[in-house]
Amino acid sequence: MNKKNEFKVEFLSISQNESFARIVVSAFAAQLNPTLEQLADIKTAVSEAVTNAIIHGYENKLGYVKIHGIIDDKGITISVIDEGKGIEDIEKAKQPLYTSKPELERSGMGFTVMETFMDEVIVESHVNKGTRVTLKKYLADTSD
Amino acid sequence: MNKKNEFKVEFLSISQNESFARIVVSAFAAQLNPTLEQLADIKTAVSEAVTNAIIHGYENKLGYVKIHGIIDDKGITISVIDEGKGIEDIEKAKQPLYTSKPELERSGMGFTVMETFMDEVIVESHVNKGTRVTLKKYLADTSD
Amino acid sequence: MKFIFDKQGDTLIVHMQGELDHHSSVSFRNALEGMINKTNAKKLLLDFKGVPFMDSSGVGVIIGRYKSISQRGGQVWVTNLSPQVKKVMEVSGLFNIIKVRK
Amino acid sequence: MKFIFDKQGDTLIVHMQGELDHHSSVSFRNALEGMINKTNAKKLLLDFKGVPFMDSSGVGVIIGRYKSISQRGGQVWVTNLSPQVKKVMEVSGLFNIIKVRK
Ligand SMILES: Nc1ncnc2c1ncn2[C@@H]1O[C@H](COP(=O)(O)OP(=O)(O)O)[C@@H](O)[C@H]1O
Ligand SMILES: Nc1ncnc2c1ncn2[C@@H]1O[C@H](COP(=O)(O)OP(=O)(O)O)[C@@H](O)[C@H]1O
């Protein structure tokens, strides 16, 4: 649990910032010298969580999405936080193919991707308060 | 002054994060479709300001460096903020070749680079409170 | 994201360039659905050569087009998948409904 | 940042790879100063082919080495400058003391 590096970023909930979020997290994770596949996994999971904050959390209203990243002995922990509408039934939300926005052609596979690509996914949410998705990947630091 | 996009990031004052800061700001600035030279100018100026926060602001003690980026009709504004020791004489600090740390082989050209590469550089500082360097580049948004 | 359309017989080929996420999927969906209707295509081949990254938003668009094309009794293929794109498609079960062209 | 040293006659050639900022300049300075002393080089040629980016921290290291080399009556050259690296060197007045080898 020795904290080795840390960052926080916040940005507007507009879809252009999805790629911004991926680049920021990739640049931070790169300090651990991950494999290309590990880096792609982290990038993908973050993309899912940030997209959810924008579409489902803020429902395309303007708000701030926050990301908090920590590198420690065990690997990398990324939290994606919104202060949007929250999730009523987290278990249901996590089910493959479940989506509350089929009209937007959402696949309902976001949480499934996060859980497959990361080692731990923790979802905390309060209706009308917001959602925090914590994504962990175990990675040994091979840098000097 | 129509604010089009915005981000804030904060990270530990360790030298590994100098490249992280450059990547974050580049990814944000890229939304304005700058030329390669404009992007390199912004990246370089940010690198100077972040390095100064780490070396001079915190003098290699651990603290947080913050960056605030705004894109508006006029271009991009990047503020680099530390809560470190501050600058006593800003006019002197800005002079080419002036450095308070010649023993670290600093060239004293950081502010000169920032002022040459950016359209506006504003330095605000209070001794023992910290420093805020605001860097502006005028850029027309050519994206859709 | 950029896309180039190419109609060959009853097949609509789409060469894509860029990252396919929620942001880019909106215009991609509209352009693609429009082109399917306009060309009356039965077969759809999505060329991912220029796509290093896709997330589940892309999966949603592909399922949507699979539905349009199926209604005409057609079929959807994908080709030139990067490892990341392939992994997202696999995890999403997309290969149960669409085919990979080598 | 990585560097490969190559001694040819009384010239020390350094091929650099990576971004030269404050973080990388510390180890670069130590390795370079050590190698100048060890090889007793009179001439120093810094090859920036693999360096897309440098800031004024790099300028400080070059001035420092210019001083070491000048004390031996030698000369410093740089070569293969990217547009960004060249611009930083120009603004810093570095070309008043070091030469560019084409
Ligand atoms: N940040 C969030 N705020 C509110 N609801 C969310 C959030 N993230 C996910 N959800 C809910 O969980 C559901 C499932 O999410 P996900 O598996 O990512 O699929 P999709 O995004 O395709 O709908 C969403 O449809 C939404 O109802
Ligand atoms: N963030 C800061 N906090 C405290 N002092 C600073 C800061 N930035 C710059 N300075 C002061 O201004 C001087 C000149 O800065 P600069 O032109 O970047 O040259 P250099 O970094 O090479 O010393 C520094 O040597 C330092 O004394």
PDB file of C-alpha atoms and ligand atoms in Angstrom, chain A residues 48-49 52-58 82 84-87 92-95 98-101 106-112 114 125 131 133, chain C residues 56, ligand 1:
ATOM      1  CA  GLU A  48     -16.334   2.547 -20.316  1.00  0.00           C
ATOM      2  CA  ALA A  49     -16.519   4.215 -16.904  1.00  0.00           C
ATOM      3  CA  ASN A  52     -21.103   5.966 -18.386  1.00  0.00           C
ATOM      4  CA  ALA A  53     -20.506   9.054 -16.240  1.00  0.00           C
ATOM      5  CA  ILE A  54     -21.239  11.281 -19.258  1.00  0.00           C
ATOM      6  CA  ILE A  55     -24.235   9.393 -20.713  1.00  0.00           C
ATOM      7  CA  HIS A  56     -25.873   7.843 -17.669  1.00  0.00           C
ATOM      8  CA  GLY A  57     -24.568   9.926 -14.749  1.00  0.00           C
ATOM      9  CA  TYR A  58     -25.087  13.380 -16.247  1.00  0.00           C
ATOM     10  CA  ASP A  82     -19.506  11.646 -11.210  1.00  0.00           C
ATOM     11  CA  GLY A  84     -24.898  12.629 -11.488  1.00  0.00           C
ATOM     12  CA  LYS A  85     -28.127  10.700 -11.080  1.00  0.00           C
ATOM     13  CA  GLY A  86     -26.681   7.559  -9.488  1.00  0.00           C
ATOM     14  CA  ILE A  87     -27.600   3.900  -9.927  1.00  0.00           C
ATOM     15  CA  LYS A  92     -28.979  -5.211 -12.197  1.00  0.00           C
ATOM     16  CA  ALA A  93     -26.817  -2.525 -13.810  1.00  0.00           C
ATOM     17  CA  LYS A  94     -23.829  -4.867 -13.818  1.00  0.00           C
ATOM     18  CA  GLN A  95     -25.615  -7.647 -15.691  1.00  0.00           C
ATOM     19  CA  TYR A  98     -28.577  -4.662 -19.319  1.00  0.00           C
ATOM     20  CA  THR A  99     -28.857  -1.038 -20.395  1.00  0.00           C
ATOM     21  CA  SER A 100     -31.261   1.710 -19.389  1.00  0.00           C
ATOM     22  CA  LYS A 101     -30.647   3.465 -22.708  1.00  0.00           C
ATOM     23  CA  ARG A 106     -25.934   1.076 -25.797  1.00  0.00           C
ATOM     24  CA  SER A 107     -24.847  -2.546 -25.714  1.00  0.00           C
ATOM     25  CA  GLY A 108     -25.144  -3.021 -21.961  1.00  0.00           C
ATOM     26  CA  MET A 109     -21.653  -4.538 -21.944  1.00  0.00           C
ATOM     27  CA  GLY A 110     -19.771  -1.693 -20.237  1.00  0.00           C
ATOM     28  CA  PHE A 111     -19.562  -3.253 -16.768  1.00  0.00           C
ATOM     29  CA  THR A 112     -18.830  -6.667 -18.280  1.00  0.00           C
ATOM     30  CA  MET A 114     -14.617  -3.443 -17.003  1.00  0.00           C
ATOM     31  CA  SER A 125     -23.533   4.821  -6.028  1.00  0.00           C
ATOM     32  CA  THR A 131     -21.390   7.194  -8.765  1.00  0.00           C
ATOM     33  CA  VAL A 133     -16.366   3.223 -10.058  1.00  0.00           C
TER      34      VAL A 133
ATOM     35  CA  SER C  56     -18.519  -1.154 -25.932  1.00  0.00           C
TER      36      SER C  56
HETATM   37  N1  LIG E   1     -22.168   6.554 -13.857  1.00  0.00           N
HETATM   38  C1  LIG E   1     -23.421   6.067 -13.935  1.00  0.00           C
HETATM   39  N2  LIG E   1     -24.472   6.803 -13.494  1.00  0.00           N
HETATM   40  C2  LIG E   1     -25.740   6.325 -13.577  1.00  0.00           C
HETATM   41  N3  LIG E   1     -26.053   5.119 -14.103  1.00  0.00           N
HETATM   42  C3  LIG E   1     -25.057   4.334 -14.564  1.00  0.00           C
HETATM   43  C4  LIG E   1     -23.696   4.773 -14.508  1.00  0.00           C
HETATM   44  N4  LIG E   1     -22.940   3.770 -15.025  1.00  0.00           N
HETATM   45  C5  LIG E   1     -23.772   2.791 -15.387  1.00  0.00           C
HETATM   46  N5  LIG E   1     -25.056   3.108 -15.114  1.00  0.00           N
HETATM   47  C6  LIG E   1     -26.246   2.266 -15.351  1.00  0.00           C
HETATM   48  O1  LIG E   1     -25.792   0.938 -15.554  1.00  0.00           O
HETATM   49  C7  LIG E   1     -26.270   0.457 -16.824  1.00  0.00           C
HETATM   50  C8  LIG E   1     -25.315  -0.543 -17.405  1.00  0.00           C
HETATM   51  O2  LIG E   1     -24.073   0.080 -17.720  1.00  0.00           O
HETATM   52  P1  LIG E   1     -23.124  -0.584 -18.813  1.00  0.00           P
HETATM   53  O3  LIG E   1     -22.910  -2.022 -18.455  1.00  0.00           O
HETATM   54  O4  LIG E   1     -21.908   0.252 -18.911  1.00  0.00           O
HETATM   55  O5  LIG E   1     -23.947  -0.548 -20.151  1.00  0.00           O
HETATM   56  P2  LIG E   1     -24.373   0.671 -21.138  1.00  0.00           P
HETATM   57  O6  LIG E   1     -23.498   1.848 -20.880  1.00  0.00           O
HETATM   58  O7  LIG E   1     -24.165   0.101 -22.467  1.00  0.00           O
HETATM   59  O8  LIG E   1     -25.797   0.975 -20.819  1.00  0.00           O
HETATM   60  C9  LIG E   1     -26.476   1.692 -17.651  1.00  0.00           C
HETATM   61  O9  LIG E   1     -27.378   1.481 -18.698  1.00  0.00           O
HETATM   62  C10 LIG E   1     -26.999   2.682 -16.606  1.00  0.00           C
HETATM   63  O10 LIG E   1     -28.380   2.473 -16.346  1.00  0.00           O
END
